[in-house]
């Protein structure tokens, strides 16, 4: 069974993943209002991924015989200065999430909970991808500068993102 400390850490992370979903949903709405439908799509799908992460962790706590705890989800910001600010905030947020994920993996290691450590390794890899993906978008935004045509091209690229469930249902 999962220890009380790991149950608390994973429950807090479920909450943090749902907050991430809220944050990206709020950003998606803001991007849509700016007329950037592709960016709104990218952020909406990001939000769906966060829900999948939170639900996956919740199910894992149950699978390990523990009971998750729940707290209020923090209110996300609603006003953003523009696209650059949105993606700078996404990167800063994901960097914080990476620290949280690493801290849970460290705790699992300290408790010699190899199963939980292994479970967290998926998220360690995921965070590398998350940060790289956002850095890629920020690099493009820097190159684009004030060029509206190039911004719309990037928006079109972001429109192509589709939701792929990271944890497809297991066959019974
Ligand atoms: Fe759940 O990966 Fe982003 O926060």
PDB file of C-alpha atoms and ligand atoms in Angstrom:
ATOM      1  CA  UNK A   1       0.000   0.000   0.000  1.00  0.00           C
ATOM      2  CA  UNK A   2       1.058   3.553  -0.688  1.00  0.00           C
ATOM      3  CA  UNK A   3       2.463   5.405   2.357  1.00  0.00           C
ATOM      4  CA  UNK A   4       0.594   8.369   3.845  1.00  0.00           C
ATOM      5  CA  UNK A   5       3.302  10.729   2.604  1.00  0.00           C
ATOM      6  CA  UNK A   6       3.124   9.477  -0.973  1.00  0.00           C
ATOM      7  CA  UNK A   7      -0.681   9.442  -0.866  1.00  0.00           C
ATOM      8  CA  UNK A   8      -0.611  13.110   0.188  1.00  0.00           C
ATOM      9  CA  UNK A   9       2.014  14.018  -2.414  1.00  0.00           C
ATOM     10  CA  UNK A  10       0.085  12.305  -5.227  1.00  0.00           C
ATOM     11  CA  UNK A  11      -3.247  13.763  -4.059  1.00  0.00           C
ATOM     12  CA  UNK A  12      -1.677  17.235  -4.098  1.00  0.00           C
ATOM     13  CA  UNK A  13      -0.378  16.500  -7.577  1.00  0.00           C
ATOM     14  CA  UNK A  14      -3.857  15.455  -8.758  1.00  0.00           C
ATOM     15  CA  UNK A  15      -4.986  18.887  -7.593  1.00  0.00           C
ATOM     16  CA  UNK A  16      -2.046  20.546  -9.371  1.00  0.00           C
ATOM     17  CA  UNK A  17      -2.829  18.712 -12.632  1.00  0.00           C
ATOM     18  CA  UNK A  18      -6.437  19.880 -12.466  1.00  0.00           C
ATOM     19  CA  UNK A  19      -5.191  23.403 -11.793  1.00  0.00           C
ATOM     20  CA  UNK A  20      -3.000  23.083 -14.897  1.00  0.00           C
ATOM     21  CA  UNK A  21      -6.137  22.080 -16.831  1.00  0.00           C
ATOM     22  CA  UNK A  22      -7.955  25.176 -15.519  1.00  0.00           C
ATOM     23  CA  UNK A  23      -4.995  27.416 -16.335  1.00  0.00           C
ATOM     24  CA  UNK A  24      -4.730  26.164 -19.914  1.00  0.00           C
ATOM     25  CA  UNK A  25      -8.485  26.371 -20.390  1.00  0.00           C
ATOM     26  CA  UNK A  26      -8.384  30.001 -19.274  1.00  0.00           C
ATOM     27  CA  UNK A  27      -5.482  30.661 -21.656  1.00  0.00           C
ATOM     28  CA  UNK A  28      -7.359  28.884 -24.455  1.00  0.00           C
ATOM     29  CA  UNK A  29     -10.335  31.199 -23.971  1.00  0.00           C
ATOM     30  CA  UNK A  30      -8.019  34.239 -24.046  1.00  0.00           C
ATOM     31  CA  UNK A  31      -6.278  33.062 -27.245  1.00  0.00           C
ATOM     32  CA  UNK A  32      -9.666  32.480 -28.874  1.00  0.00           C
ATOM     33  CA  UNK A  33     -10.686  36.035 -27.988  1.00  0.00           C
ATOM     34  CA  UNK A  34      -7.523  37.279 -29.726  1.00  0.00           C
ATOM     35  CA  UNK A  35      -8.729  35.487 -32.881  1.00  0.00           C
ATOM     36  CA  UNK A  36      -6.031  32.807 -32.618  1.00  0.00           C
ATOM     37  CA  UNK A  37      -8.183  29.717 -32.943  1.00  0.00           C
ATOM     38  CA  UNK A  38      -5.247  27.374 -33.566  1.00  0.00           C
ATOM     39  CA  UNK A  39      -3.535  28.506 -30.381  1.00  0.00           C
ATOM     40  CA  UNK A  40      -6.833  28.158 -28.532  1.00  0.00           C
ATOM     41  CA  UNK A  41      -7.012  24.573 -29.868  1.00  0.00           C
ATOM     42  CA  UNK A  42      -3.438  23.771 -28.739  1.00  0.00           C
ATOM     43  CA  UNK A  43      -4.144  25.083 -25.242  1.00  0.00           C
ATOM     44  CA  UNK A  44      -7.492  23.302 -25.040  1.00  0.00           C
ATOM     45  CA  UNK A  45      -5.815  19.992 -25.888  1.00  0.00           C
ATOM     46  CA  UNK A  46      -3.103  20.751 -23.342  1.00  0.00           C
ATOM     47  CA  UNK A  47      -5.897  21.186 -20.805  1.00  0.00           C
ATOM     48  CA  UNK A  48      -7.384  17.782 -21.759  1.00  0.00           C
ATOM     49  CA  UNK A  49      -3.967  16.163 -21.267  1.00  0.00           C
ATOM     50  CA  UNK A  50      -3.723  17.631 -17.781  1.00  0.00           C
ATOM     51  CA  UNK A  51      -7.111  16.150 -16.875  1.00  0.00           C
ATOM     52  CA  UNK A  52      -5.839  12.777 -18.125  1.00  0.00           C
ATOM     53  CA  UNK A  53      -2.709  13.146 -15.946  1.00  0.00           C
ATOM     54  CA  UNK A  54      -4.744  14.041 -12.835  1.00  0.00           C
ATOM     55  CA  UNK A  55      -7.171  11.169 -13.401  1.00  0.00           C
ATOM     56  CA  UNK A  56      -4.295   8.731 -14.011  1.00  0.00           C
ATOM     57  CA  UNK A  57      -2.684   9.686 -10.683  1.00  0.00           C
ATOM     58  CA  UNK A  58      -6.026   9.465  -8.865  1.00  0.00           C
ATOM     59  CA  UNK A  59      -6.542   5.947 -10.243  1.00  0.00           C
ATOM     60  CA  UNK A  60      -3.013   4.977  -9.267  1.00  0.00           C
ATOM     61  CA  UNK A  61      -3.576   6.016  -5.631  1.00  0.00           C
ATOM     62  CA  UNK A  62      -6.703   3.850  -5.555  1.00  0.00           C
ATOM     63  CA  UNK A  63      -4.918   0.962  -7.252  1.00  0.00           C
ATOM     64  CA  UNK A  64      -2.289   1.057  -4.492  1.00  0.00           C
ATOM     65  CA  UNK A  65      -4.983   0.657  -1.832  1.00  0.00           C
ATOM     66  CA  UNK A  66      -4.919   4.264  -0.563  1.00  0.00           C
ATOM     67  CA  UNK A  67      -7.591   6.971  -0.551  1.00  0.00           C
ATOM     68  CA  UNK A  68      -6.807  10.262  -2.283  1.00  0.00           C
ATOM     69  CA  UNK A  69      -7.632  13.546  -0.548  1.00  0.00           C
ATOM     70  CA  UNK A  70      -9.167  16.554  -2.273  1.00  0.00           C
ATOM     71  CA  UNK A  71      -8.718  20.298  -1.883  1.00  0.00           C
ATOM     72  CA  UNK A  72     -10.089  23.351  -3.666  1.00  0.00           C
ATOM     73  CA  UNK A  73      -8.597  24.039  -7.070  1.00  0.00           C
ATOM     74  CA  UNK A  74      -6.937  27.465  -7.227  1.00  0.00           C
ATOM     75  CA  UNK A  75      -8.481  30.067  -9.502  1.00  0.00           C
ATOM     76  CA  UNK A  76      -6.354  30.610 -12.629  1.00  0.00           C
ATOM     77  CA  UNK A  77      -5.575  34.066 -14.034  1.00  0.00           C
ATOM     78  CA  UNK A  78      -7.997  35.272 -16.711  1.00  0.00           C
ATOM     79  CA  UNK A  79      -6.174  38.256 -18.174  1.00  0.00           C
ATOM     80  CA  UNK A  80      -3.089  37.863 -20.352  1.00  0.00           C
ATOM     81  CA  UNK A  81      -1.144  40.582 -22.142  1.00  0.00           C
ATOM     82  CA  UNK A  82      -0.735  38.513 -25.324  1.00  0.00           C
ATOM     83  CA  UNK A  83       0.531  35.331 -26.859  1.00  0.00           C
ATOM     84  CA  UNK A  84       4.137  35.725 -25.747  1.00  0.00           C
ATOM     85  CA  UNK A  85       3.051  36.208 -22.166  1.00  0.00           C
ATOM     86  CA  UNK A  86       0.789  33.158 -22.372  1.00  0.00           C
ATOM     87  CA  UNK A  87       3.571  30.845 -23.563  1.00  0.00           C
ATOM     88  CA  UNK A  88       6.129  32.350 -21.138  1.00  0.00           C
ATOM     89  CA  UNK A  89       3.632  31.527 -18.388  1.00  0.00           C
ATOM     90  CA  UNK A  90       3.093  28.000 -19.759  1.00  0.00           C
ATOM     91  CA  UNK A  91       6.852  27.394 -19.639  1.00  0.00           C
ATOM     92  CA  UNK A  92       7.235  28.803 -16.111  1.00  0.00           C
ATOM     93  CA  UNK A  93       4.278  26.692 -14.997  1.00  0.00           C
ATOM     94  CA  UNK A  94       5.639  23.493 -16.556  1.00  0.00           C
ATOM     95  CA  UNK A  95       9.037  24.135 -14.936  1.00  0.00           C
ATOM     96  CA  UNK A  96       7.280  24.277 -11.569  1.00  0.00           C
ATOM     97  CA  UNK A  97       5.401  21.064 -12.387  1.00  0.00           C
ATOM     98  CA  UNK A  98       8.724  19.404 -13.248  1.00  0.00           C
ATOM     99  CA  UNK A  99      10.046  20.313  -9.788  1.00  0.00           C
ATOM    100  CA  UNK A 100       6.929  18.855  -8.168  1.00  0.00           C
ATOM    101  CA  UNK A 101       7.166  15.626 -10.189  1.00  0.00           C
ATOM    102  CA  UNK A 102      10.864  15.258  -9.334  1.00  0.00           C
ATOM    103  CA  UNK A 103      10.085  15.800  -5.637  1.00  0.00           C
ATOM    104  CA  UNK A 104       7.500  12.984  -5.671  1.00  0.00           C
ATOM    105  CA  UNK A 105       9.936  10.673  -7.479  1.00  0.00           C
ATOM    106  CA  UNK A 106      12.590  11.511  -4.858  1.00  0.00           C
ATOM    107  CA  UNK A 107      10.145  10.742  -2.057  1.00  0.00           C
ATOM    108  CA  UNK A 108       9.286   7.385  -3.665  1.00  0.00           C
ATOM    109  CA  UNK A 109      13.009   6.640  -3.910  1.00  0.00           C
ATOM    110  CA  UNK A 110      13.598   7.577  -0.259  1.00  0.00           C
ATOM    111  CA  UNK A 111      10.753   5.268   0.787  1.00  0.00           C
ATOM    112  CA  UNK A 112      12.098   2.452  -1.420  1.00  0.00           C
ATOM    113  CA  UNK A 113       8.697   2.375  -3.143  1.00  0.00           C
ATOM    114  CA  UNK A 114       9.987   1.061  -6.446  1.00  0.00           C
ATOM    115  CA  UNK A 115       6.517   0.779  -7.983  1.00  0.00           C
ATOM    116  CA  UNK A 116       5.701   4.424  -7.284  1.00  0.00           C
ATOM    117  CA  UNK A 117       9.151   5.499  -8.466  1.00  0.00           C
ATOM    118  CA  UNK A 118       8.553   3.615 -11.708  1.00  0.00           C
ATOM    119  CA  UNK A 119       5.103   5.218 -12.017  1.00  0.00           C
ATOM    120  CA  UNK A 120       6.656   8.673 -11.629  1.00  0.00           C
ATOM    121  CA  UNK A 121       9.275   8.008 -14.305  1.00  0.00           C
ATOM    122  CA  UNK A 122       6.574   8.327 -16.982  1.00  0.00           C
ATOM    123  CA  UNK A 123       5.950  11.860 -15.705  1.00  0.00           C
ATOM    124  CA  UNK A 124       9.661  12.683 -15.522  1.00  0.00           C
ATOM    125  CA  UNK A 125       9.922  11.863 -19.254  1.00  0.00           C
ATOM    126  CA  UNK A 126       6.664  13.672 -19.982  1.00  0.00           C
ATOM    127  CA  UNK A 127       7.968  16.878 -18.388  1.00  0.00           C
ATOM    128  CA  UNK A 128      11.048  16.824 -20.642  1.00  0.00           C
ATOM    129  CA  UNK A 129       8.689  16.684 -23.643  1.00  0.00           C
ATOM    130  CA  UNK A 130       6.350  19.339 -22.226  1.00  0.00           C
ATOM    131  CA  UNK A 131       9.152  21.844 -21.655  1.00  0.00           C
ATOM    132  CA  UNK A 132      10.758  21.123 -25.042  1.00  0.00           C
ATOM    133  CA  UNK A 133       7.426  21.610 -26.854  1.00  0.00           C
ATOM    134  CA  UNK A 134       6.772  24.971 -25.205  1.00  0.00           C
ATOM    135  CA  UNK A 135      10.367  26.125 -25.749  1.00  0.00           C
ATOM    136  CA  UNK A 136       9.932  25.304 -29.432  1.00  0.00           C
ATOM    137  CA  UNK A 137       6.836  27.536 -29.637  1.00  0.00           C
ATOM    138  CA  UNK A 138       8.623  30.346 -27.750  1.00  0.00           C
ATOM    139  CA  UNK A 139      11.591  30.146 -30.154  1.00  0.00           C
ATOM    140  CA  UNK A 140       9.188  30.525 -33.083  1.00  0.00           C
ATOM    141  CA  UNK A 141       7.421  33.458 -31.428  1.00  0.00           C
ATOM    142  CA  UNK A 142      10.789  35.205 -30.997  1.00  0.00           C
ATOM    143  CA  UNK A 143      11.576  34.716 -34.695  1.00  0.00           C
ATOM    144  CA  UNK A 144       8.089  35.889 -35.702  1.00  0.00           C
ATOM    145  CA  UNK A 145       8.359  39.167 -33.790  1.00  0.00           C
ATOM    146  CA  UNK A 146       5.686  41.574 -35.108  1.00  0.00           C
ATOM    147  CA  UNK A 147       5.078  39.716 -38.380  1.00  0.00           C
ATOM    148  CA  UNK A 148       1.316  39.031 -38.364  1.00  0.00           C
ATOM    149  CA  UNK A 149       1.477  36.724 -41.403  1.00  0.00           C
ATOM    150  CA  UNK A 150       4.006  34.472 -39.690  1.00  0.00           C
ATOM    151  CA  UNK A 151       1.963  34.557 -36.496  1.00  0.00           C
ATOM    152  CA  UNK A 152      -1.064  33.293 -38.406  1.00  0.00           C
ATOM    153  CA  UNK A 153       1.098  30.553 -39.951  1.00  0.00           C
ATOM    154  CA  UNK A 154       2.129  29.453 -36.449  1.00  0.00           C
ATOM    155  CA  UNK A 155      -1.510  29.595 -35.369  1.00  0.00           C
ATOM    156  CA  UNK A 156      -2.382  27.286 -38.282  1.00  0.00           C
ATOM    157  CA  UNK A 157       0.348  24.891 -37.190  1.00  0.00           C
ATOM    158  CA  UNK A 158      -1.069  24.827 -33.648  1.00  0.00           C
ATOM    159  CA  UNK A 159      -4.542  24.162 -35.076  1.00  0.00           C
ATOM    160  CA  UNK A 160      -3.319  20.768 -36.281  1.00  0.00           C
ATOM    161  CA  UNK A 161      -2.797  19.389 -32.776  1.00  0.00           C
ATOM    162  CA  UNK A 162      -5.229  16.595 -31.938  1.00  0.00           C
ATOM    163  CA  UNK A 163      -5.917  14.988 -28.588  1.00  0.00           C
ATOM    164  CA  UNK A 164      -4.340  11.579 -28.190  1.00  0.00           C
ATOM    165  CA  UNK A 165      -5.210  10.047 -24.826  1.00  0.00           C
ATOM    166  CA  UNK A 166      -1.904   9.333 -23.082  1.00  0.00           C
ATOM    167  CA  UNK A 167      -3.367   6.330 -21.258  1.00  0.00           C
ATOM    168  CA  UNK A 168      -5.755   4.485 -23.569  1.00  0.00           C
ATOM    169  CA  UNK A 169      -8.205   2.223 -21.719  1.00  0.00           C
ATOM    170  CA  UNK A 170      -6.771  -1.234 -21.064  1.00  0.00           C
ATOM    171  CA  UNK A 171      -8.556  -4.143 -22.719  1.00  0.00           C
ATOM    172  CA  UNK A 172     -10.230  -6.366 -20.116  1.00  0.00           C
TER     173      UNK A 172
HETATM  174 FE1  LIG B   1       0.697  17.340 -16.440  1.00  0.00          FE
HETATM  175  O1  LIG B   1       2.002  18.015 -17.535  1.00  0.00           O
HETATM  176 FE2  LIG B   1       1.732  19.835 -17.810  1.00  0.00          FE
HETATM  177  O2  LIG B   1       1.478  20.369 -16.105  1.00  0.00           O
END
